[in-house]
Amino acid sequence: MARKKIALIGAGNIGGTLAHLIGLKELGDVVMFDVFGGVAAGKALDIMQSSPVDGFDSHMTGGSDYAAIAGADVVIVTAGFPRMPGMSRDDLLTKNAGVMGQVAEGIKQHAPDAFVICITNPLDVMVWALQQKSGLPANKVVGMAGVLDSARFRTFLAEEFKVSVEDVTAFVLGGHGDTMVPLTRYSTVAGIPVPDLIKMGWTTQERIDAIVNRTANGGGEIVKLLEKGSAFYAPAASAVAMAESYLKDKKRVLPCAVMLNGEYGMNDFYVGVPVVIGAGGVEKIVEVEFTGDEKAAFDKSCDAVKKLVSDFKALGV
Ligand code: APR
């Protein structure tokens, strides 16, 4: 069987990390595209030269010709600009709106059958724009945010409970931003929900509230520390988990930004909800019951995304 082909649009910090992880996991061959073709080609060559040392077979190339992505099974989009200190993800809207149009055209022309994962921020509106402009089916165009947000939540919960990250599950919904909705009721340590762990005296509500707040601002915390650019290791790992579930038909249940068509009472925009990712792309959208507070938080998050979509439309790009 021929190797799978994975195209990376954007060969910056996340793009380079994606290529490295894809190689280490032997998910397939990699084509990197960037407006700076030399950067894409240089990173591809550098990572490929690590393959004899690490023992993986993956052919990697890079450049600035969209024709090279032809026939890709998966396309992961990071093209655009990252945040700098003091910027919110939403501040990137104008800068990255034009980029999405070019990327959508490239994918439509050369890889219309691919499963497309968008990472560029502001995520929920950028993935919507990518789907609308490329015309690809909505079940094949998804946004990476929830896997990252829940990974952050899991990291902090594991630290709090002093247990392995492997035994912590977390449930995060809504838009990728300050309004994201971490559902503690569905977040567990080895199946025991967080509210029960509070009752058991393992932690306190105040400490969980602080963790929820840190999770919602997890990206900003890193932007502030890095001083130039934004997080890239965990975002790349999260997108690779989504790509792997598609390529291997694993049918993992992952929180992803997807187009809602009536689910959760919402229509025609992208927001983060749990979905099953398999060979058919988004195979199922999982609808959970909300409490009144959870519904209010989810609606608020959806309103923030809808506002960004209308701001995007007003740009007329
Ligand atoms: N087409 C292709 N590549 C582009 C384009 C374009 N029109 N415009 C910019 N790029 C490239 C840049 O040349 C750069 O190499 O996108 C790459 C972005 O890389 P970084 O600046 O290192 O940003 P990164 O940290 O990878 O984040 C990319 O993901 O998480 C989001 O907020 C983040 O929107 C940002 C994106």
Short mmCIF file of C-alpha atoms and ligand atoms in Angstrom, two decimals:
data_model
loop_
_atom_site.label_atom_id
_atom_site.label_comp_id
_atom_site.label_asym_id
_atom_site.label_seq_id
_atom_site.Cartn_x
_atom_site.Cartn_y
_atom_site.Cartn_z
CA MET A 1 0.00 0.00 0.00
CA ALA A 2 1.36 3.41 -0.94
CA ARG A 3 2.14 5.77 1.89
CA LYS A 4 -0.39 8.42 2.81
CA LYS A 5 0.35 12.01 1.79
CA ILE A 6 0.00 14.85 4.25
CA ALA A 7 0.22 18.46 3.08
CA LEU A 8 1.09 21.22 5.53
CA ILE A 9 0.08 24.74 4.47
CA GLY A 10 2.31 26.99 6.56
CA ALA A 11 5.81 25.92 7.52
CA GLY A 12 6.27 28.07 10.60
CA ASN A 13 6.54 26.94 14.21
CA ILE A 14 3.47 24.69 14.14
CA GLY A 15 4.12 23.50 10.57
CA GLY A 16 7.65 22.38 11.39
CA THR A 17 6.54 20.60 14.56
CA LEU A 18 3.72 18.89 12.63
CA ALA A 19 6.17 17.56 10.04
CA HIS A 20 8.48 16.25 12.75
CA LEU A 21 5.66 14.47 14.62
CA ILE A 22 4.19 13.03 11.41
CA GLY A 23 7.63 11.62 10.61
CA LEU A 24 8.18 10.18 14.10
CA LYS A 25 4.73 8.55 13.98
CA GLU A 26 5.26 7.32 10.39
CA LEU A 27 1.87 8.65 9.31
CA GLY A 28 2.99 9.27 5.73
CA ASP A 29 4.98 11.47 3.36
CA VAL A 30 4.92 15.21 3.93
CA VAL A 31 4.67 18.17 1.56
CA MET A 32 5.19 21.56 3.18
CA PHE A 33 3.91 24.72 1.51
CA ASP A 34 4.74 28.26 2.57
CA VAL A 35 4.88 31.68 0.91
CA PHE A 36 8.53 31.44 1.94
CA GLY A 37 9.26 28.30 -0.08
CA GLY A 38 12.86 28.12 1.13
CA VAL A 39 11.74 27.82 4.75
CA ALA A 40 9.39 24.98 3.81
CA ALA A 41 12.07 23.21 1.76
CA GLY A 42 14.73 23.73 4.43
CA LYS A 43 12.59 22.37 7.26
CA ALA A 44 11.49 19.39 5.15
CA LEU A 45 15.11 18.53 4.36
CA ASP A 46 16.28 19.02 7.93
CA ILE A 47 13.53 16.77 9.37
CA MET A 48 14.06 14.12 6.70
CA GLN A 49 17.73 14.03 7.67
CA SER A 50 16.68 13.14 11.22
CA SER A 51 14.87 10.04 9.92
CA PRO A 52 17.87 7.67 9.79
CA VAL A 53 18.68 8.58 13.39
CA ASP A 54 15.12 8.15 14.65
CA GLY A 55 14.31 5.25 12.34
CA PHE A 56 11.33 6.43 10.34
CA ASP A 57 10.58 6.42 6.62
CA SER A 58 8.84 9.53 5.39
CA HIS A 59 9.66 11.50 2.28
CA MET A 60 9.52 15.23 2.93
CA THR A 61 9.57 18.14 0.50
CA GLY A 62 8.79 21.82 0.75
CA GLY A 63 8.19 24.79 -1.53
CA SER A 64 5.74 27.45 -2.64
CA ASP A 65 3.90 25.70 -5.44
CA TYR A 66 0.39 24.52 -4.58
CA ALA A 67 0.61 21.86 -7.31
CA ALA A 68 2.86 19.85 -4.96
CA ILE A 69 -0.05 19.15 -2.59
CA ALA A 70 -1.96 17.29 -5.33
CA GLY A 71 -3.68 14.18 -4.10
CA ALA A 72 -3.00 14.82 -0.41
CA ASP A 73 -5.03 12.62 1.96
CA VAL A 74 -4.82 15.20 4.75
CA VAL A 75 -4.13 18.94 4.64
CA ILE A 76 -3.26 20.79 7.84
CA VAL A 77 -3.47 24.59 7.65
CA THR A 78 -1.35 26.87 9.84
CA ALA A 79 -0.74 29.59 7.26
CA GLY A 80 -1.12 33.06 8.69
CA PHE A 81 0.11 35.12 11.56
CA PRO A 82 0.40 34.12 15.21
CA ARG A 83 -0.40 36.27 18.24
CA MET A 84 2.06 38.62 19.87
CA PRO A 85 1.86 39.70 23.52
CA GLY A 86 -1.21 41.86 24.17
CA MET A 87 -3.13 40.48 21.19
CA SER A 88 -6.25 38.35 21.42
CA ARG A 89 -6.90 35.64 18.85
CA ASP A 90 -9.65 37.84 17.46
CA ASP A 91 -7.12 40.59 16.69
CA LEU A 92 -5.77 38.24 14.01
CA LEU A 93 -9.04 38.29 12.06
CA THR A 94 -8.13 40.96 9.51
CA LYS A 95 -4.57 39.69 9.05
CA ASN A 96 -5.54 36.08 8.46
CA ALA A 97 -8.78 36.56 6.51
CA GLY A 98 -6.99 37.13 3.21
CA VAL A 99 -4.65 34.23 3.82
CA MET A 100 -7.60 31.82 4.15
CA GLY A 101 -8.93 32.78 0.71
CA GLN A 102 -5.62 31.86 -0.94
CA VAL A 103 -5.32 28.62 0.99
CA ALA A 104 -8.92 27.61 0.21
CA GLU A 105 -8.26 28.15 -3.50
CA GLY A 106 -5.08 26.06 -3.38
CA ILE A 107 -6.84 23.17 -1.66
CA LYS A 108 -9.89 23.36 -3.94
CA GLN A 109 -7.66 23.22 -7.03
CA HIS A 110 -5.22 20.54 -5.93
CA ALA A 111 -6.54 18.46 -3.03
CA PRO A 112 -10.35 18.58 -3.06
CA ASP A 113 -10.66 15.06 -1.62
CA ALA A 114 -8.49 15.73 1.43
CA PHE A 115 -9.50 15.79 5.07
CA VAL A 116 -8.65 19.36 6.05
CA ILE A 117 -7.67 20.44 9.55
CA CYS A 118 -7.43 24.18 10.22
CA ILE A 119 -5.32 25.57 13.07
CA THR A 120 -5.03 29.22 12.01
CA ASN A 121 -6.64 31.68 14.45
CA PRO A 122 -9.17 33.00 15.19
CA LEU A 123 -9.95 29.34 14.73
CA ASP A 124 -13.73 29.03 14.58
CA VAL A 125 -14.14 31.74 11.97
CA MET A 126 -11.04 30.74 9.94
CA VAL A 127 -12.18 27.12 9.58
CA TRP A 128 -15.63 28.34 8.57
CA ALA A 129 -14.07 30.62 5.92
CA LEU A 130 -11.87 27.80 4.66
CA GLN A 131 -14.89 25.51 4.21
CA GLN A 132 -17.04 28.18 2.58
CA LYS A 133 -14.34 29.36 0.20
CA SER A 134 -13.02 25.91 -0.74
CA GLY A 135 -16.49 24.41 -1.19
CA LEU A 136 -15.27 21.14 0.33
CA PRO A 137 -17.92 19.14 2.21
CA ALA A 138 -18.28 20.31 5.82
CA ASN A 139 -17.63 16.81 7.19
CA LYS A 140 -14.14 16.97 5.64
CA VAL A 141 -13.15 20.39 7.02
CA VAL A 142 -12.58 20.66 10.78
CA GLY A 143 -10.89 23.02 13.20
CA MET A 144 -8.34 22.07 15.84
CA ALA A 145 -9.02 23.73 19.17
CA GLY A 146 -10.85 21.42 21.56
CA VAL A 147 -8.16 18.74 21.60
CA LEU A 148 -5.65 21.41 22.60
CA ASP A 149 -7.94 23.09 25.14
CA SER A 150 -8.78 19.75 26.73
CA ALA A 151 -5.08 18.75 26.73
CA ARG A 152 -4.34 21.92 28.69
CA PHE A 153 -7.20 21.15 31.07
CA ARG A 154 -5.96 17.54 31.48
CA THR A 155 -2.41 18.72 32.17
CA PHE A 156 -3.53 21.07 34.95
CA LEU A 157 -5.95 18.52 36.45
CA ALA A 158 -3.26 15.81 36.49
CA GLU A 159 -0.92 18.22 38.29
CA GLU A 160 -3.64 19.08 40.79
CA PHE A 161 -4.51 15.47 41.57
CA LYS A 162 -0.91 14.25 41.25
CA VAL A 163 -1.94 11.46 38.89
CA SER A 164 -0.92 10.42 35.39
CA VAL A 165 -2.21 12.58 32.55
CA GLU A 166 -3.24 9.31 30.93
CA ASP A 167 -5.92 8.77 33.58
CA VAL A 168 -7.44 12.22 33.22
CA THR A 169 -10.13 12.93 30.64
CA ALA A 170 -11.47 16.39 30.02
CA PHE A 171 -14.41 17.80 28.18
CA VAL A 172 -14.23 21.23 26.60
CA LEU A 173 -16.85 22.79 24.33
CA GLY A 174 -17.49 26.07 22.57
CA GLY A 175 -15.32 28.50 20.68
CA HIS A 176 -11.52 28.59 20.94
CA GLY A 177 -11.08 31.60 23.11
CA ASP A 178 -11.78 33.09 26.46
CA THR A 179 -15.42 31.94 26.24
CA MET A 180 -14.58 28.25 25.88
CA VAL A 181 -16.68 25.99 28.11
CA PRO A 182 -14.82 23.33 30.11
CA LEU A 183 -17.44 20.90 31.46
CA THR A 184 -16.12 19.63 34.80
CA ARG A 185 -19.10 17.27 35.13
CA TYR A 186 -17.77 15.28 32.17
CA SER A 187 -14.11 15.61 33.15
CA THR A 188 -12.77 12.67 35.13
CA VAL A 189 -9.89 10.95 36.84
CA ALA A 190 -10.16 7.27 35.86
CA GLY A 191 -13.89 7.74 35.28
CA ILE A 192 -14.59 9.64 38.54
CA PRO A 193 -16.14 13.03 37.63
CA VAL A 194 -14.40 16.14 38.99
CA PRO A 195 -17.44 17.21 41.12
CA ASP A 196 -17.27 13.82 42.87
CA LEU A 197 -13.55 14.31 43.47
CA ILE A 198 -14.38 17.62 45.15
CA LYS A 199 -16.94 15.84 47.35
CA MET A 200 -14.29 13.25 48.20
CA GLY A 201 -12.11 16.09 49.47
CA TRP A 202 -9.38 15.55 46.88
CA THR A 203 -9.54 19.21 45.83
CA THR A 204 -11.79 22.24 46.29
CA GLN A 205 -14.21 24.07 44.02
CA GLU A 206 -11.99 27.19 44.25
CA ARG A 207 -8.97 25.28 42.98
CA ILE A 208 -10.99 23.78 40.11
CA ASP A 209 -12.34 27.23 39.21
CA ALA A 210 -8.76 28.52 39.05
CA ILE A 211 -7.80 25.60 36.77
CA VAL A 212 -10.77 26.27 34.49
CA ASN A 213 -9.74 29.91 34.27
CA ARG A 214 -6.11 29.00 33.55
CA THR A 215 -7.28 26.59 30.81
CA ALA A 216 -9.42 29.24 29.12
CA ASN A 217 -6.40 31.58 29.12
CA GLY A 218 -3.86 28.82 28.44
CA GLY A 219 -2.81 30.14 25.04
CA GLY A 220 -2.33 33.69 26.34
CA GLU A 221 -0.14 32.45 29.18
CA ILE A 222 2.26 30.97 26.63
CA VAL A 223 2.16 34.00 24.31
CA LYS A 224 3.21 36.15 27.26
CA LEU A 225 6.11 33.87 28.15
CA LEU A 226 7.38 33.42 24.59
CA GLU A 227 7.20 37.16 23.83
CA LYS A 228 7.30 36.35 20.10
CA GLY A 229 4.69 34.03 18.67
CA SER A 230 2.33 31.54 20.23
CA ALA A 231 2.21 27.92 21.37
CA PHE A 232 3.24 25.29 18.86
CA TYR A 233 4.15 21.92 20.43
CA ALA A 234 0.74 21.12 21.93
CA PRO A 235 -1.23 22.57 18.98
CA ALA A 236 0.78 20.40 16.58
CA ALA A 237 0.35 17.26 18.72
CA SER A 238 -3.40 17.91 18.89
CA ALA A 239 -3.81 18.22 15.12
CA VAL A 240 -1.73 15.09 14.57
CA ALA A 241 -4.11 13.14 16.85
CA MET A 242 -7.00 14.27 14.64
CA ALA A 243 -5.14 13.39 11.42
CA GLU A 244 -4.21 9.97 12.81
CA SER A 245 -7.82 9.20 13.73
CA TYR A 246 -8.85 9.96 10.14
CA LEU A 247 -5.98 8.16 8.42
CA LYS A 248 -6.28 5.01 10.57
CA ASP A 249 -10.09 5.15 10.83
CA LYS A 250 -9.69 5.04 14.62
CA LYS A 251 -13.06 6.69 15.25
CA ARG A 252 -11.73 8.63 18.20
CA VAL A 253 -14.15 10.90 20.04
CA LEU A 254 -12.45 14.28 19.98
CA PRO A 255 -13.64 17.83 20.58
CA CYS A 256 -13.29 19.63 17.25
CA ALA A 257 -14.68 22.75 15.65
CA VAL A 258 -17.30 21.53 13.17
CA MET A 259 -20.17 23.00 11.18
CA LEU A 260 -23.40 22.70 13.13
CA ASN A 261 -26.59 22.02 11.23
CA GLY A 262 -29.24 22.00 13.92
CA GLU A 263 -27.14 20.21 16.53
CA TYR A 264 -27.22 22.02 19.87
CA GLY A 265 -29.89 24.25 18.32
CA MET A 266 -27.24 26.03 16.22
CA ASN A 267 -26.90 26.44 12.48
CA ASP A 268 -24.37 27.39 9.82
CA PHE A 269 -21.25 28.17 11.80
CA TYR A 270 -18.33 26.28 13.29
CA VAL A 271 -17.88 25.71 17.00
CA GLY A 272 -16.23 23.10 19.21
CA VAL A 273 -18.25 20.00 20.12
CA PRO A 274 -17.34 16.31 20.58
CA VAL A 275 -17.27 14.38 17.30
CA VAL A 276 -16.26 10.97 16.00
CA ILE A 277 -13.39 11.21 13.50
CA GLY A 278 -12.92 8.24 11.17
CA ALA A 279 -12.29 7.46 7.52
CA GLY A 280 -15.50 9.34 6.66
CA GLY A 281 -14.18 12.54 8.25
CA VAL A 282 -16.60 13.84 10.86
CA GLU A 283 -18.76 10.72 11.19
CA LYS A 284 -20.94 11.81 14.10
CA ILE A 285 -21.59 14.90 16.19
CA VAL A 286 -22.17 13.96 19.83
CA GLU A 287 -24.91 16.01 21.50
CA VAL A 288 -24.80 16.07 25.30
CA GLU A 289 -27.46 17.38 27.65
CA PHE A 290 -26.63 20.71 29.27
CA THR A 291 -27.56 22.10 32.66
CA GLY A 292 -28.96 25.64 32.61
CA ASP A 293 -25.56 27.17 33.45
CA GLU A 294 -23.75 25.08 30.86
CA LYS A 295 -26.26 26.02 28.18
CA ALA A 296 -25.86 29.71 29.05
CA ALA A 297 -22.06 29.43 28.83
CA PHE A 298 -22.25 27.55 25.51
CA ASP A 299 -24.69 30.09 24.05
CA LYS A 300 -22.39 32.93 25.11
CA SER A 301 -19.46 31.21 23.44
CA CYS A 302 -21.50 30.65 20.25
CA ASP A 303 -22.54 34.33 20.27
CA ALA A 304 -18.85 35.33 20.34
CA VAL A 305 -18.14 33.08 17.35
CA LYS A 306 -21.21 34.36 15.44
CA LYS A 307 -20.04 37.94 16.01
CA LEU A 308 -16.65 37.12 14.52
CA VAL A 309 -18.29 35.48 11.50
CA SER A 310 -20.30 38.63 10.87
CA ASP A 311 -17.16 40.78 11.34
CA PHE A 312 -15.46 38.55 8.78
CA LYS A 313 -18.35 38.94 6.32
CA ALA A 314 -18.18 42.72 6.79
CA LEU A 315 -14.52 42.68 5.67
CA GLY A 316 -15.75 41.61 2.23
CA VAL A 317 -12.63 39.56 1.43
N1 APR B 1 0.22 31.05 2.45
C1 APR B 1 1.04 30.15 3.00
N2 APR B 1 1.76 30.38 4.11
C2 APR B 1 1.64 31.58 4.69
C3 APR B 1 0.78 32.59 4.18
C4 APR B 1 0.05 32.29 3.00
N3 APR B 1 -0.76 33.17 2.43
N4 APR B 1 0.87 33.67 4.99
C5 APR B 1 1.74 33.36 5.98
N5 APR B 1 2.20 32.09 5.78
C6 APR B 1 3.15 31.35 6.59
C7 APR B 1 4.27 32.19 7.17
O1 APR B 1 5.29 32.43 6.19
C8 APR B 1 4.76 31.32 8.33
O2 APR B 1 5.83 30.46 7.93
O3 APR B 1 2.51 30.80 7.73
C9 APR B 1 3.53 30.46 8.68
C10 APR B 1 3.02 30.73 10.08
O4 APR B 1 3.99 30.31 10.97
P1 APR B 1 4.29 31.06 12.36
O5 APR B 1 4.35 32.52 12.11
O6 APR B 1 5.46 30.39 12.98
O7 APR B 1 2.97 30.76 13.20
P2 APR B 1 2.58 29.43 13.99
O8 APR B 1 3.04 29.54 15.39
O9 APR B 1 2.95 28.25 13.20
O10 APR B 1 0.98 29.61 14.04
C11 APR B 1 0.22 29.62 12.85
O11 APR B 1 -1.76 28.86 13.98
O12 APR B 1 -2.26 28.65 16.26
C12 APR B 1 -2.38 29.43 15.11
O13 APR B 1 -2.53 31.65 16.06
C13 APR B 1 -1.72 30.77 15.31
O14 APR B 1 -2.73 31.75 13.39
C14 APR B 1 -1.53 31.20 13.89
C15 APR B 1 -1.24 29.89 13.16
#
